[in-house]
Amino acid sequence: MKMVKYQHLVYCVLLFISLIDLSTAARSNPPDDVLEWVQKDDRRFLRANIRVGDINRTIKFYTEFFGMKVLRRKDFPEVNISNAVIGFGSEETQFVLGLSQHHSAVDKLELGTAFSHFGITTQDIYTMVEKIRAAGGVITREPGPVAPGGTTIYAFVNDPDGYSFELILRPPSPEPLNHMCLNVVDIDRSIDFYEKYTVAMVGYGSNYTQTTVIELKYNFNVTEYTKGNGYAQVAIGTDDVYKSAAAVEQAIQELGGKIIRPPGPLPIIGTKITAFLDSDGFETVNPLSFSFCFGFLSL
Ligand SMILES: *[C@@H]1O[C@H](CO)[C@@H](O)[C@H](O)[C@H]1NC(C)=O
Ligand SMILES: *[C@@H]1O[C@H](CO)[C@@H](O)[C@H](O)[C@H]1NC(C)=O
Ligand SMILES: *[C@@H]1O[C@H](CO)[C@@H](O)[C@H](O)[C@H]1NC(C)=O
Ligand SMILES: *[C@@H]1O[C@H](CO)[C@@H](O)[C@H](O)[C@H]1NC(C)=O
């Protein structure tokens, strides 16, 4: 029992972006070819962790309406936390969501404005929306094309905590959990300056309809967002956390950001991870102060 508790505390520390460094791992000097290596690294988005108000309610919603499956679930009564991993398929191959409920949390769950939404592809958007509506769910945008005559049909719905999900009508895809979207303040503003917003898709695959990507959205004239405490972290798979950390350090020197956990094995669990804030000034409330981590966090 003691071990389980300890493991979980480690997980929480990471999940909530603690600045405490638990490792004594030595940092490796960045090899010259590290950026070249990044191009060959076998990367993909593994999981996004979010905090929820009632884990059973969220599980019911995601399984019933979105068709996700519970992959793992564990309660930690010692720390009053319940966790679950949920997704459309095995976490060995798919991007999944990590849910965490803090039963004795005194702070209110705040979603903030920086996290925008998750995107899910479906073959029957109209039925999905009607089922959610019939169950009293919130539809924030009715299904329809982006513009009259447009070919992509999409809708927006809220989950019971208010996390926003974009539903997109598309043929079957190997990754129905298709993207997550973060609002940013500093995306290249010269692109489409007169458009209402600018969107960039970043990911590891060559075809964004087949792999999960992160959508970065610059909303014209919005210079500040609140991060809240709901959306926590995205995990990215890598072949080598030390080389990945070296590459991140190079990026940070150029663009800003912060390593919040140097690369190294987690105590007891042994999984090697590194965690960082991707930022151009994380002191200010800025959506790129989201944290990312290379390596797999075990639940
Ligand atoms: C939540 O679901 C779990 C597993 O199905 C169950 O053991 C637990 O009692 C449920 N909690 C509540 C508050 O209903
Ligand atoms: C768990 O919750 C119970 C009841 O609210 C409380 O008495 C206890 O102190 C909490 N334990 C922790 C570790 O937060
Ligand atoms: C991406 O994949 C979709 C679905 O398999 C396919 O229809 C589309 O042509 C692909 N696009 C590119 C640019 O390869
Ligand atoms: C942005 O702000 C400027 C100055 O307040 C205003 O003139 C302009 O209409 C705004 N643009 C948009 C797209 O809201």
GROMACS .gro file of C-alpha atoms and ligand atoms in nm:
model
  355
    1MET     CA    1   0.000   0.000   0.000
    2LYS     CA    2   0.279   0.236   0.092
    3MET     CA    3   0.431   0.191  -0.249
    4VAL     CA    4   0.107   0.257  -0.430
    5LYS     CA    5   0.060   0.576  -0.236
    6TYR     CA    6   0.412   0.691  -0.310
    7GLN     CA    7   0.380   0.614  -0.678
    8HIS     CA    8   0.069   0.813  -0.691
    9LEU     CA    9   0.216   1.111  -0.513
   10VAL     CA   10   0.490   1.115  -0.771
   11TYR     CA   11   0.228   1.118  -1.040
   12CYS     CA   12   0.042   1.407  -0.878
   13VAL     CA   13   0.355   1.609  -0.835
   14LEU     CA   14   0.417   1.581  -1.206
   15LEU     CA   15   0.059   1.625  -1.302
   16PHE     CA   16   0.032   1.954  -1.121
   17ILE     CA   17   0.344   2.104  -1.257
   18SER     CA   18   0.542   2.115  -0.942
   19LEU     CA   19   0.874   2.288  -0.961
   20ILE     CA   20   1.020   2.039  -0.717
   21ASP     CA   21   1.289   1.835  -0.881
   22LEU     CA   22   1.275   1.479  -0.756
   23SER     CA   23   1.561   1.346  -0.958
   24THR     CA   24   1.932   1.360  -0.920
   25ALA     CA   25   1.978   1.258  -1.281
   26ALA     CA   26   2.274   1.414  -1.455
   27ARG     CA   27   2.202   1.635  -1.753
   28SER     CA   28   2.366   1.531  -2.071
   29ASN     CA   29   2.536   1.791  -2.288
   30PRO     CA   30   2.331   1.854  -2.600
   31PRO     CA   31   2.495   1.678  -2.892
   32ASP     CA   32   2.540   1.895  -3.202
   33ASP     CA   33   2.311   1.682  -3.409
   34VAL     CA   34   2.025   1.680  -3.159
   35LEU     CA   35   1.786   1.879  -3.378
   36GLU     CA   36   1.858   1.644  -3.665
   37TRP     CA   37   1.789   1.351  -3.433
   38VAL     CA   38   1.450   1.500  -3.337
   39GLN     CA   39   1.338   1.457  -3.698
   40LYS     CA   40   1.405   1.083  -3.674
   41ASP     CA   41   1.266   1.033  -3.324
   42ASP     CA   42   0.958   0.812  -3.309
   43ARG     CA   43   0.721   1.062  -3.149
   44ARG     CA   44   0.353   1.084  -3.099
   45PHE     CA   45   0.110   1.247  -2.859
   46LEU     CA   46   0.030   0.991  -2.592
   47ARG     CA   47  -0.211   1.148  -2.352
   48ALA     CA   48  -0.363   1.471  -2.221
   49ASN     CA   49  -0.445   1.487  -1.851
   50ILE     CA   50  -0.743   1.679  -1.727
   51ARG     CA   51  -0.899   1.724  -1.387
   52VAL     CA   52  -1.272   1.657  -1.361
   53GLY     CA   53  -1.541   1.729  -1.102
   54ASP     CA   54  -1.697   1.382  -1.098
   55ILE     CA   55  -1.504   1.106  -1.269
   56ASN     CA   56  -1.800   0.867  -1.295
   57ARG     CA   57  -2.010   1.135  -1.460
   58THR     CA   58  -1.731   1.213  -1.709
   59ILE     CA   59  -1.676   0.844  -1.785
   60LYS     CA   60  -2.048   0.796  -1.845
   61PHE     CA   61  -2.056   1.094  -2.083
   62TYR     CA   62  -1.745   0.998  -2.282
   63THR     CA   63  -1.843   0.631  -2.315
   64GLU     CA   64  -2.214   0.684  -2.387
   65PHE     CA   65  -2.196   0.980  -2.622
   66PHE     CA   66  -1.847   0.971  -2.772
   67GLY     CA   67  -1.802   0.592  -2.775
   68MET     CA   68  -1.476   0.593  -2.579
   69LYS     CA   69  -1.365   0.299  -2.365
   70VAL     CA   70  -1.225   0.299  -2.014
   71LEU     CA   71  -0.873   0.161  -2.051
   72ARG     CA   72  -0.761   0.180  -1.691
   73ARG     CA   73  -0.906   0.306  -1.369
   74LYS     CA   74  -0.767   0.332  -1.020
   75ASP     CA   75  -0.875   0.490  -0.693
   76PHE     CA   76  -0.623   0.616  -0.441
   77PRO     CA   77  -0.820   0.642  -0.118
   78GLU     CA   78  -0.508   0.744   0.076
   79VAL     CA   79  -0.497   1.071  -0.114
   80ASN     CA   80  -0.866   1.096  -0.208
   81ILE     CA   81  -0.796   1.086  -0.579
   82SER     CA   82  -0.952   0.874  -0.855
   83ASN     CA   83  -0.782   0.838  -1.190
   84ALA     CA   84  -0.886   0.684  -1.520
   85VAL     CA   85  -0.745   0.657  -1.869
   86ILE     CA   86  -1.006   0.665  -2.143
   87GLY     CA   87  -0.984   0.662  -2.521
   88PHE     CA   88  -1.096   0.512  -2.850
   89GLY     CA   89  -0.844   0.230  -2.849
   90SER     CA   90  -0.529   0.099  -2.690
   91GLU     CA   91  -0.299   0.360  -2.543
   92GLU     CA   92  -0.015   0.172  -2.715
   93THR     CA   93  -0.132   0.320  -3.044
   94GLN     CA   94  -0.379   0.599  -2.968
   95PHE     CA   95  -0.391   0.940  -2.808
   96VAL     CA   96  -0.595   0.907  -2.488
   97LEU     CA   97  -0.728   1.121  -2.204
   98GLY     CA   98  -0.623   1.091  -1.840
   99LEU     CA   99  -0.899   1.189  -1.597
  100SER     CA  100  -0.835   1.281  -1.238
  101GLN     CA  101  -1.088   1.363  -0.966
  102HIS     CA  102  -0.969   1.515  -0.638
  103HIS     CA  103  -1.238   1.423  -0.393
  104SER     CA  104  -1.128   1.653  -0.111
  105ALA     CA  105  -1.006   1.942  -0.328
  106VAL     CA  106  -1.090   2.276  -0.174
  107ASP     CA  107  -1.007   2.476  -0.485
  108LYS     CA  108  -1.283   2.496  -0.743
  109LEU     CA  109  -1.222   2.336  -1.082
  110GLU     CA  110  -1.142   2.627  -1.315
  111LEU     CA  111  -1.109   2.548  -1.683
  112GLY     CA  112  -0.954   2.884  -1.776
  113THR     CA  113  -0.967   3.027  -2.126
  114ALA     CA  114  -0.634   2.907  -2.266
  115PHE     CA  115  -0.741   2.550  -2.329
  116SER     CA  116  -0.985   2.561  -2.620
  117HIS     CA  117  -1.118   2.213  -2.700
  118PHE     CA  118  -1.062   1.851  -2.795
  119GLY     CA  119  -1.165   1.737  -3.142
  120ILE     CA  120  -1.339   1.406  -3.217
  121THR     CA  121  -1.422   1.268  -3.560
  122THR     CA  122  -1.750   1.084  -3.608
  123GLN     CA  123  -1.946   0.930  -3.892
  124ASP     CA  124  -2.278   1.041  -3.747
  125ILE     CA  125  -2.251   1.387  -3.603
  126TYR     CA  126  -2.625   1.456  -3.611
  127THR     CA  127  -2.720   1.151  -3.401
  128MET     CA  128  -2.439   1.224  -3.155
  129VAL     CA  129  -2.555   1.583  -3.108
  130GLU     CA  130  -2.920   1.481  -3.067
  131LYS     CA  131  -2.832   1.220  -2.803
  132ILE     CA  132  -2.632   1.476  -2.609
  133ARG     CA  133  -2.913   1.730  -2.635
  134ALA     CA  134  -3.173   1.475  -2.523
  135ALA     CA  135  -2.962   1.401  -2.215
  136GLY     CA  136  -2.957   1.770  -2.126
  137GLY     CA  137  -2.607   1.833  -2.267
  138VAL     CA  138  -2.493   2.172  -2.386
  139ILE     CA  139  -2.458   2.222  -2.762
  140THR     CA  140  -2.256   2.538  -2.815
  141ARG     CA  141  -2.262   2.514  -3.194
  142GLU     CA  142  -2.517   2.323  -3.399
  143PRO     CA  143  -2.381   2.085  -3.665
  144GLY     CA  144  -2.321   2.259  -3.994
  145PRO     CA  145  -2.056   2.369  -4.240
  146VAL     CA  146  -1.790   2.627  -4.154
  147ALA     CA  147  -1.942   2.859  -4.412
  148PRO     CA  148  -2.248   2.821  -4.636
  149GLY     CA  149  -2.157   2.564  -4.900
  150GLY     CA  150  -1.858   2.440  -4.696
  151THR     CA  151  -1.789   2.069  -4.702
  152THR     CA  152  -1.664   2.008  -4.347
  153ILE     CA  153  -1.953   1.961  -4.104
  154TYR     CA  154  -1.875   2.024  -3.740
  155ALA     CA  155  -2.041   2.104  -3.406
  156PHE     CA  156  -1.931   2.198  -3.056
  157VAL     CA  157  -2.060   2.043  -2.733
  158ASN     CA  158  -1.960   2.078  -2.369
  159ASP     CA  159  -1.894   1.787  -2.137
  160PRO     CA  160  -2.044   1.799  -1.784
  161ASP     CA  161  -1.753   2.007  -1.651
  162GLY     CA  162  -1.767   2.246  -1.944
  163TYR     CA  163  -1.469   2.107  -2.138
  164SER     CA  164  -1.541   2.182  -2.501
  165PHE     CA  165  -1.539   1.911  -2.771
  166GLU     CA  166  -1.548   1.977  -3.141
  167LEU     CA  167  -1.727   1.702  -3.332
  168ILE     CA  168  -1.622   1.667  -3.694
  169LEU     CA  169  -1.804   1.462  -3.957
  170ARG     CA  170  -1.541   1.243  -4.124
  171PRO     CA  171  -1.493   0.889  -4.253
  172PRO     CA  172  -1.360   0.635  -4.000
  173SER     CA  173  -1.012   0.731  -3.878
  174PRO     CA  174  -0.746   0.537  -3.687
  175GLU     CA  175  -0.740   0.830  -3.437
  176PRO     CA  176  -1.094   0.953  -3.366
  177LEU     CA  177  -0.953   1.174  -3.086
  178ASN     CA  178  -0.819   1.389  -3.361
  179HIS     CA  179  -0.683   1.703  -3.201
  180MET     CA  180  -0.668   1.932  -2.905
  181CYS     CA  181  -0.672   2.307  -2.944
  182LEU     CA  182  -0.489   2.566  -2.737
  183ASN     CA  183  -0.539   2.940  -2.769
  184VAL     CA  184  -0.213   3.126  -2.819
  185VAL     CA  185  -0.118   3.491  -2.805
  186ASP     CA  186   0.193   3.485  -3.018
  187ILE     CA  187   0.130   3.277  -3.327
  188ASP     CA  188   0.272   3.448  -3.634
  189ARG     CA  189   0.037   3.740  -3.657
  190SER     CA  190   0.128   3.828  -4.008
  191ILE     CA  191  -0.046   3.516  -4.135
  192ASP     CA  192  -0.392   3.606  -4.236
  193PHE     CA  193  -0.380   3.928  -4.042
  194TYR     CA  194  -0.726   4.034  -4.141
  195GLU     CA  195  -0.885   3.703  -4.060
  196LYS     CA  196  -1.062   3.672  -3.734
  197TYR     CA  197  -0.819   3.411  -3.616
  198THR     CA  198  -0.523   3.216  -3.734
  199VAL     CA  199  -0.490   2.844  -3.689
  200ALA     CA  200  -0.185   2.620  -3.701
  201MET     CA  201  -0.181   2.243  -3.670
  202VAL     CA  202   0.130   2.089  -3.519
  203GLY     CA  203   0.186   1.719  -3.494
  204TYR     CA  204   0.411   1.427  -3.575
  205GLY     CA  205   0.230   1.263  -3.863
  206SER     CA  206   0.220   1.377  -4.223
  207ASN     CA  207  -0.158   1.361  -4.253
  208TYR     CA  208  -0.355   1.537  -3.980
  209THR     CA  209  -0.668   1.337  -4.050
  210GLN     CA  210  -0.484   1.023  -3.942
  211THR     CA  211  -0.282   1.127  -3.638
  212THR     CA  212  -0.363   1.340  -3.337
  213VAL     CA  213  -0.240   1.696  -3.365
  214ILE     CA  214  -0.238   2.007  -3.151
  215GLU     CA  215  -0.419   2.300  -3.301
  216LEU     CA  216  -0.288   2.642  -3.200
  217LYS     CA  217  -0.537   2.920  -3.240
  218TYR     CA  218  -0.456   3.287  -3.237
  219ASN     CA  219  -0.771   3.486  -3.167
  220PHE     CA  220  -0.735   3.829  -3.314
  221ASN     CA  221  -0.683   4.102  -3.052
  222VAL     CA  222  -0.681   3.862  -2.756
  223THR     CA  223  -0.358   3.915  -2.564
  224GLU     CA  224  -0.420   3.721  -2.247
  225TYR     CA  225  -0.576   3.393  -2.135
  226THR     CA  226  -0.621   3.224  -1.800
  227LYS     CA  227  -0.482   2.877  -1.756
  228GLY     CA  228  -0.718   2.749  -1.486
  229ASN     CA  229  -0.642   2.426  -1.303
  230GLY     CA  230  -0.833   2.174  -1.514
  231TYR     CA  231  -0.613   2.105  -1.810
  232ALA     CA  232  -0.282   1.973  -1.685
  233GLN     CA  233  -0.033   1.820  -1.922
  234VAL     CA  234   0.030   1.650  -2.254
  235ALA     CA  235   0.261   1.349  -2.270
  236ILE     CA  236   0.466   1.284  -2.583
  237GLY     CA  237   0.635   0.953  -2.666
  238THR     CA  238   1.005   0.963  -2.753
  239ASP     CA  239   1.286   0.714  -2.810
  240ASP     CA  240   1.523   0.901  -2.579
  241VAL     CA  241   1.419   1.148  -2.308
  242TYR     CA  242   1.777   1.275  -2.263
  243LYS     CA  243   1.814   1.375  -2.627
  244SER     CA  244   1.461   1.516  -2.628
  245ALA     CA  245   1.543   1.727  -2.322
  246ALA     CA  246   1.860   1.852  -2.491
  247ALA     CA  247   1.655   1.957  -2.794
  248VAL     CA  248   1.399   2.128  -2.571
  249GLU     CA  249   1.679   2.318  -2.396
  250GLN     CA  250   1.795   2.448  -2.732
  251ALA     CA  251   1.443   2.556  -2.820
  252ILE     CA  252   1.403   2.724  -2.481
  253GLN     CA  253   1.723   2.924  -2.529
  254GLU     CA  254   1.583   3.056  -2.851
  255LEU     CA  255   1.213   3.091  -2.775
  256GLY     CA  256   1.164   3.084  -2.398
  257GLY     CA  257   1.014   2.820  -2.173
  258LYS     CA  258   1.139   2.616  -1.883
  259ILE     CA  259   1.242   2.262  -1.803
  260ILE     CA  260   1.043   2.176  -1.491
  261ARG     CA  261   1.185   1.830  -1.454
  262PRO     CA  262   1.524   1.730  -1.592
  263PRO     CA  263   1.533   1.398  -1.775
  264GLY     CA  264   1.567   1.092  -1.560
  265PRO     CA  265   1.385   0.792  -1.421
  266LEU     CA  266   1.094   0.843  -1.185
  267PRO     CA  267   1.160   0.713  -0.836
  268ILE     CA  268   1.018   0.360  -0.788
  269ILE     CA  269   0.833   0.353  -1.120
  270GLY     CA  270   1.153   0.386  -1.321
  271THR     CA  271   0.992   0.536  -1.631
  272LYS     CA  272   1.222   0.799  -1.773
  273ILE     CA  273   1.061   1.136  -1.829
  274THR     CA  274   1.140   1.502  -1.867
  275ALA     CA  275   0.883   1.780  -1.826
  276PHE     CA  276   0.885   2.135  -1.952
  277LEU     CA  277   0.681   2.446  -2.004
  278ASP     CA  278   0.660   2.556  -2.363
  279SER     CA  279   0.649   2.930  -2.338
  280ASP     CA  280   0.761   3.265  -2.454
  281GLY     CA  281   0.728   3.406  -2.104
  282PHE     CA  282   0.566   3.165  -1.867
  283GLU     CA  283   0.556   3.418  -1.582
  284THR     CA  284   0.263   3.583  -1.750
  285VAL     CA  285  -0.058   3.387  -1.780
  286ASN     CA  286   0.001   3.254  -2.125
  287PRO     CA  287  -0.147   2.948  -2.286
  288LEU     CA  288   0.187   2.815  -2.393
  289SER     CA  289   0.266   2.775  -2.027
  290PHE     CA  290   0.097   2.440  -2.064
  291SER     CA  291   0.335   2.171  -1.967
  292PHE     CA  292   0.449   1.887  -2.185
  293CYS     CA  293   0.639   1.583  -2.087
  294PHE     CA  294   0.835   1.331  -2.286
  295GLY     CA  295   0.789   0.975  -2.167
  296PHE     CA  296   0.500   0.787  -2.028
  297LEU     CA  297   0.353   0.868  -1.690
  298SER     CA  298   0.206   0.561  -1.533
  299LEU     CA  299  -0.114   0.593  -1.343
  300LIG     C1  300  -1.785   0.536  -0.935
  300LIG     O1  301  -1.766   0.418  -1.010
  300LIG     C2  302  -1.692   0.321  -0.940
  300LIG     C3  303  -1.659   0.206  -1.036
  300LIG     O2  304  -1.769   0.175  -1.116
  300LIG     C4  305  -1.769   0.276  -0.817
  300LIG     O3  306  -1.695   0.181  -0.743
  300LIG     C5  307  -1.796   0.397  -0.730
  300LIG     O4  308  -1.878   0.363  -0.622
  300LIG     C6  309  -1.862   0.507  -0.808
  300LIG     N1  310  -1.869   0.626  -0.727
  300LIG     C7  311  -1.981   0.693  -0.706
  300LIG     C8  312  -1.970   0.813  -0.618
  300LIG     O5  313  -2.085   0.659  -0.758
  301LIG     C1  314  -0.979   1.254   0.238
  301LIG     O1  315  -1.111   1.298   0.259
  301LIG     C2  316  -1.154   1.279   0.391
  301LIG     C3  317  -1.301   1.315   0.398
  301LIG     O2  318  -1.327   1.435   0.329
  301LIG     C4  319  -1.069   1.364   0.486
  301LIG     O3  320  -1.108   1.342   0.618
  301LIG     C5  321  -0.923   1.327   0.467
  301LIG     O4  322  -0.841   1.415   0.543
  301LIG     C6  323  -0.882   1.336   0.322
  301LIG     N1  324  -0.748   1.283   0.307
  301LIG     C7  325  -0.656   1.343   0.233
  301LIG     C8  326  -0.524   1.275   0.227
  301LIG     O5  327  -0.677   1.447   0.173
  302LIG     C1  328  -0.509   1.185  -4.554
  302LIG     O1  329  -0.585   1.071  -4.519
  302LIG     C2  330  -0.718   1.073  -4.567
  302LIG     C3  331  -0.792   0.953  -4.507
  302LIG     O2  332  -0.720   0.834  -4.526
  302LIG     C4  333  -0.716   1.072  -4.720
  302LIG     O3  334  -0.849   1.077  -4.770
  302LIG     C5  335  -0.639   1.194  -4.768
  302LIG     O4  336  -0.627   1.190  -4.908
  302LIG     C6  337  -0.499   1.199  -4.705
  302LIG     N1  338  -0.436   1.325  -4.740
  302LIG     C7  339  -0.310   1.333  -4.780
  302LIG     C8  340  -0.259   1.470  -4.809
  302LIG     O5  341  -0.238   1.234  -4.792
  303LIG     C1  342  -0.890   4.477  -3.308
  303LIG     O1  343  -0.874   4.595  -3.230
  303LIG     C2  344  -0.871   4.714  -3.308
  303LIG     C3  345  -0.840   4.831  -3.214
  303LIG     O2  346  -0.921   4.827  -3.100
  303LIG     C4  347  -1.005   4.732  -3.380
  303LIG     O3  348  -1.004   4.848  -3.459
  303LIG     C5  349  -1.029   4.611  -3.468
  303LIG     O4  350  -1.157   4.618  -3.526
  303LIG     C6  351  -1.019   4.481  -3.387
  303LIG     N1  352  -1.026   4.368  -3.479
  303LIG     C7  353  -1.102   4.259  -3.456
  303LIG     C8  354  -1.101   4.155  -3.563
  303LIG     O5  355  -1.170   4.246  -3.356
   0.00000   0.00000   0.00000
